[in-house]
XYZ file of C-alpha atoms in Angstrom:
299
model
C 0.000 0.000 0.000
C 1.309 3.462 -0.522
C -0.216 6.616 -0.287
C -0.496 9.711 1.511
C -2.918 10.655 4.381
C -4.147 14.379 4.044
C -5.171 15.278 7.541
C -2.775 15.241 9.938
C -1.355 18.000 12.268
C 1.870 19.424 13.752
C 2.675 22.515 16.005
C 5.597 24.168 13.920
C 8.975 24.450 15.859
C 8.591 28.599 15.562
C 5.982 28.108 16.827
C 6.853 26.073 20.008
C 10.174 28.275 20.226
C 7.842 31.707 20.616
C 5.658 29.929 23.253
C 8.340 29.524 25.311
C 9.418 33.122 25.007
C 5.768 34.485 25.758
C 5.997 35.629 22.500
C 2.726 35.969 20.417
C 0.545 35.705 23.331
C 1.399 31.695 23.474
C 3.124 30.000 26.447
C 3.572 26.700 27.776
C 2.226 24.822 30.935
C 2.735 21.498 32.178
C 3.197 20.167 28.708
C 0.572 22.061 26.706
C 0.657 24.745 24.429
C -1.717 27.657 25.759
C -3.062 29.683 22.816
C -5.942 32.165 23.271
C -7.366 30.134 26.094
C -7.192 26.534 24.496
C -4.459 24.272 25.344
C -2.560 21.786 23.056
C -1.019 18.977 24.645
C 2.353 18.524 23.339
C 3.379 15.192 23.208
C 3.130 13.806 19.892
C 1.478 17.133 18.042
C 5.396 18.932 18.523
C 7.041 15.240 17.140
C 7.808 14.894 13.709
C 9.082 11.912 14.370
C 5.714 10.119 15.567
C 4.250 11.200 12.318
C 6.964 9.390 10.361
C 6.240 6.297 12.747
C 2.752 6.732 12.137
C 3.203 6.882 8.445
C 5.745 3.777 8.774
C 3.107 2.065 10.548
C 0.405 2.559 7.879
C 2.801 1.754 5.013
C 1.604 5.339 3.863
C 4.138 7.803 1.034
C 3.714 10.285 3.461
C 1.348 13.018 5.340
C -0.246 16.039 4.609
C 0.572 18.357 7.583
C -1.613 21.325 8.671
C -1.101 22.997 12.048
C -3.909 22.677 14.614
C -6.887 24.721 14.175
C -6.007 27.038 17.271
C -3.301 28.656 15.584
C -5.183 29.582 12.745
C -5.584 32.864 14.584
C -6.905 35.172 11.529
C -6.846 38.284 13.746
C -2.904 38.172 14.753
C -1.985 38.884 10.587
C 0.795 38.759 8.447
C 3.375 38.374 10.993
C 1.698 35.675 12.609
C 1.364 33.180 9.064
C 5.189 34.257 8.292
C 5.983 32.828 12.165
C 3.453 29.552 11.390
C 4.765 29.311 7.552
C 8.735 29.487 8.862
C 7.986 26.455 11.623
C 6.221 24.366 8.685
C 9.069 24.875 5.522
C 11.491 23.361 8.743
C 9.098 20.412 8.996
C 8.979 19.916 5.082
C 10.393 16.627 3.332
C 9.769 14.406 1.262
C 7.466 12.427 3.801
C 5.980 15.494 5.006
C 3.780 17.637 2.446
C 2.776 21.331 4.321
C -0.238 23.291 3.681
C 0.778 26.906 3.946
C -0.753 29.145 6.809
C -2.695 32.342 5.219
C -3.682 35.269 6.689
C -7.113 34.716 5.544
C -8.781 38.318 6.175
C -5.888 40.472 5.717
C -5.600 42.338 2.057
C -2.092 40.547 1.826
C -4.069 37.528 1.783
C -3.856 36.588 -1.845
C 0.093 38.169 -2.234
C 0.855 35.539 0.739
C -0.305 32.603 -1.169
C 1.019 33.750 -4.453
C 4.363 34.110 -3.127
C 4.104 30.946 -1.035
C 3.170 28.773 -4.130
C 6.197 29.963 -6.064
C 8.449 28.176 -3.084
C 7.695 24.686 -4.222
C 7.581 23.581 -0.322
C 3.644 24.039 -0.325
C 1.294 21.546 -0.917
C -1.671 23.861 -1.041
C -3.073 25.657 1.983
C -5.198 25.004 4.657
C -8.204 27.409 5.518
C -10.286 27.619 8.759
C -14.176 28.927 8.861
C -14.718 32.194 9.549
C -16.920 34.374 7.786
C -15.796 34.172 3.971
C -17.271 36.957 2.437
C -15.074 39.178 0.679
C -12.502 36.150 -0.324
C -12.951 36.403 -4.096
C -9.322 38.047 -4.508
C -7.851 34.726 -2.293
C -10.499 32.401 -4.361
C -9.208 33.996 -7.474
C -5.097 33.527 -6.462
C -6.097 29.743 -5.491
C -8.336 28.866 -8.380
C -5.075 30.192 -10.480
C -2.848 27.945 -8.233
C -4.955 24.833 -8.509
C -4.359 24.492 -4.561
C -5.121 21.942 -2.724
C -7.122 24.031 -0.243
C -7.961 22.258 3.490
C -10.920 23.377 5.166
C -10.546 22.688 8.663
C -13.386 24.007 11.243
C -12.530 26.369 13.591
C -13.736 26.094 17.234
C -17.517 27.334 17.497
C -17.996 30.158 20.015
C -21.966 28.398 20.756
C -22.369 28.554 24.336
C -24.634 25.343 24.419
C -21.697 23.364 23.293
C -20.153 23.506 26.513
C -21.291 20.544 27.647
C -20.561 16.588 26.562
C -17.597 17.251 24.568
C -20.191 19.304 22.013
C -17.449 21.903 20.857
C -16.756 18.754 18.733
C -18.872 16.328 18.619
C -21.228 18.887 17.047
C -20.248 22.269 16.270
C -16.738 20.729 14.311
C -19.262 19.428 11.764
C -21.383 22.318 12.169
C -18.408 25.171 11.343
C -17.539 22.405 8.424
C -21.218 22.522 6.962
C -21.400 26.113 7.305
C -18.151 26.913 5.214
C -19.406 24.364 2.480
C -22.564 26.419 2.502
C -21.342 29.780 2.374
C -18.876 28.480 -0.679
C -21.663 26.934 -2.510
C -24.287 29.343 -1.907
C -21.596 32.166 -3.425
C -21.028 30.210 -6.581
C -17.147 29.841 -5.431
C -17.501 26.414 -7.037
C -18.764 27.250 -10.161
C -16.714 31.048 -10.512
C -13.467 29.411 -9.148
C -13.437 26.124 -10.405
C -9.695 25.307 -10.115
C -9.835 24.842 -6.215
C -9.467 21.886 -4.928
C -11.384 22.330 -2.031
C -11.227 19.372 0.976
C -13.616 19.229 3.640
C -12.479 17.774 6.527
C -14.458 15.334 8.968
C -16.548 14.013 5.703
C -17.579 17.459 5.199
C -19.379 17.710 8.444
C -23.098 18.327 7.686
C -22.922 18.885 4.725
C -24.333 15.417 2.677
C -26.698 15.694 5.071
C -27.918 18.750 4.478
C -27.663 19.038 0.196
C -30.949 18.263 -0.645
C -32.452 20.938 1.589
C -29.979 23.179 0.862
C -31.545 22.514 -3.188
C -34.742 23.258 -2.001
C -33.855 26.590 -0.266
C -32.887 27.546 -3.971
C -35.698 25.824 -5.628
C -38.109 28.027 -3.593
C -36.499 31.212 -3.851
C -35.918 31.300 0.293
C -35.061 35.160 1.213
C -31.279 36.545 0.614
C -30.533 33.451 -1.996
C -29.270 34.538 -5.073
C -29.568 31.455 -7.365
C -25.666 30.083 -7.742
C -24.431 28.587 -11.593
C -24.490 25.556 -10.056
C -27.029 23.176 -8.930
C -26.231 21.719 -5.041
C -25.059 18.423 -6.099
C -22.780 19.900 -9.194
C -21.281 22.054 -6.665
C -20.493 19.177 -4.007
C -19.320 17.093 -6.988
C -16.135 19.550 -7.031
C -15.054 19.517 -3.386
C -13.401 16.158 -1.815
C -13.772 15.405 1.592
C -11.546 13.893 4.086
C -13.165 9.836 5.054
C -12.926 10.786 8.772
C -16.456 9.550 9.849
C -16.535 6.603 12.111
C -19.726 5.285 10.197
C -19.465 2.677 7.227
C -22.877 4.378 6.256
C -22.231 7.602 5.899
C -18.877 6.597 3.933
C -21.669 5.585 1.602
C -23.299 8.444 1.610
C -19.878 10.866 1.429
C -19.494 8.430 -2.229
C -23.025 9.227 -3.323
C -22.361 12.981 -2.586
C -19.099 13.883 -3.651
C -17.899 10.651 -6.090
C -15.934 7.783 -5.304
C -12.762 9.257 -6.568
C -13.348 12.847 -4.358
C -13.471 10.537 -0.934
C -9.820 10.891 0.426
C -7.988 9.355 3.262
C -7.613 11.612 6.296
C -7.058 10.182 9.835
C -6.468 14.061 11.922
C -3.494 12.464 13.716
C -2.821 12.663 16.211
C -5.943 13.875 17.956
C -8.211 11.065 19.624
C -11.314 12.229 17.308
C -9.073 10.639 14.887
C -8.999 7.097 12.967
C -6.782 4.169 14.051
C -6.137 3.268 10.259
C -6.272 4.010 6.548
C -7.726 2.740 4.091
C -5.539 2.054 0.866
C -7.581 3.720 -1.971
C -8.551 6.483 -0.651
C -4.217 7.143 0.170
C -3.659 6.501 -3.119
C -6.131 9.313 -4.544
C -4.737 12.295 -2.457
C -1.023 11.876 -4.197
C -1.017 13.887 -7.176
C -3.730 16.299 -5.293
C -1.123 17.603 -2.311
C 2.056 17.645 -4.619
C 4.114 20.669 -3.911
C 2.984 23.977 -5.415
C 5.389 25.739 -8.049
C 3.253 28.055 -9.906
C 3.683 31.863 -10.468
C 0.258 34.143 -10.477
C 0.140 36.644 -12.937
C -0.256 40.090 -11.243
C 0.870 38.726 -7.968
């Protein structure tokens, strides 16, 4: 078997190395990384090493690495991707593929990516969920790039979450869902069609959800402006991680998306995560996460 797995996670040494500064409001305590209130444990998430054993272990080409979605941190800027991006070209290598860190709602937003793709160390980027409106300069930058483009929820601020482990249980799927929709329902699928858009977790909600998401447009529901695309076209370009715990709903991700947009993701080394991958689905995500080495015209 051989293959690569396209959701997996590292804390970039720069990273780690301003923490224990108190640089960047980060520090560390009693093993975890303590970022805007949330705490990493270390352990395997700052070991390169484990992943390699991991992708030993799984007789896996190698891993896709994105850095946890804590230190996405869209409102800390430009400074704060070129700390992230530094920590993940030292964790590059052949085994290793990196998604590059943007500064998602800064103007320098699409420049960043531009001038990241032209490295040939990035594999694409990977995005959290805020609010996207207002992207279509990124969009167009990453449509141009073909990039391999992550989506990875963010951590829901609903305070009814609080309770049974909710935050993710429910609201990761939820934040997923609700970035699918807000790309679909803006035509970014149909205007931008080079993305290669991944939804993590299955895509959350959203197979759940496409039908009535259809029928919101069928019936001309208030503030929908009709995309070029119907629902299912639209799905039919993302891929979507196989991270679902549920043989059925691997059935339904296939029906959704396609059998060859299912990909092998396992979010190592979190305990959400899977135990295993499965060989096919490795096998697809190789030519997708290849290194970037594109120039942008105007960028």
């Amino acid at each position: 078997m051989a293959g690569w797995d396209v959701h997996t996670h590292l804390i970039p040494p720069t990273v780690l190395s301003a923490a224990h500064k108190g640089a960047f409001g980060l520090s560390v305590d009693s093993g975890a990384l303590v970022v805007d209130g949330q705490r990493l444990p270390l352990g395997r998430l700052a070991d390169p090493a484990a992943l390699l054993h991991w992708i030993a272990e799984q007789d896996l080409d190698g891993a896709v690495v994105s850095v946890p979605p804590a230190l996405f941190r869209y409102d800390a800027g430009v400074e704060w991707a070129e700390l992230v991006n530094q920590g993940l070209r030292e964790l590059a290598t052949p085994q290793l593929r990196v998604l590059g860190q943007l500064p998602l709602l800064d103007p320098a937003a699409p420049a960043v990516a531009a001038s990241l793709a032209r490295e040939g160390v990035f594999s694409g980027f990977a995005l959290g969920t805020p609010s996207y409106e207002g992207l279509d300069a990124v969009w167009e930058v990453l449509h141009s790039l073909e990039a391999f483009t992550l989506i990875h929820p963010g951590l829901s601020d609903d305070k009814r979450l609080e309770s049974f482990y909710l935050r993710n249980l429910l609201g990761n799927p939820y934040e997923t869902g609700l970035a699918a929709a807000s790309l679909v329902f803006a035509d970014v699928p149909g205007r931008f069609p080079g993305i290669r858009f991944c939804l993590c977790h299955g895509g959350g909600v959203t197979a759940a959800l496409a039908g009535r998401w259809q029928r919101g447009i069928d019936t001309a529901r208030p503030g929908i402006e009709p995309p070029s695309l119907a629902v299912a076209d639209a799905l039919r370009r993302f891929y979507v991680d196989d991270l679902v715990h549920d043989d059925a709903v691997l059935e339904l991700l296939v029906a959704t998306f396609g059998p060859g947009r299912v990909l092998a993701g396992s979010d190592w080394p979190f305990p959400m995560g899977s135990d295993s991958v499965t060989a096919a689905r490795a096998v697809a995500a190789d030519a997708l996460t290849a290194p970037l080495a594109k120039e942008v015209v105007g960028q």
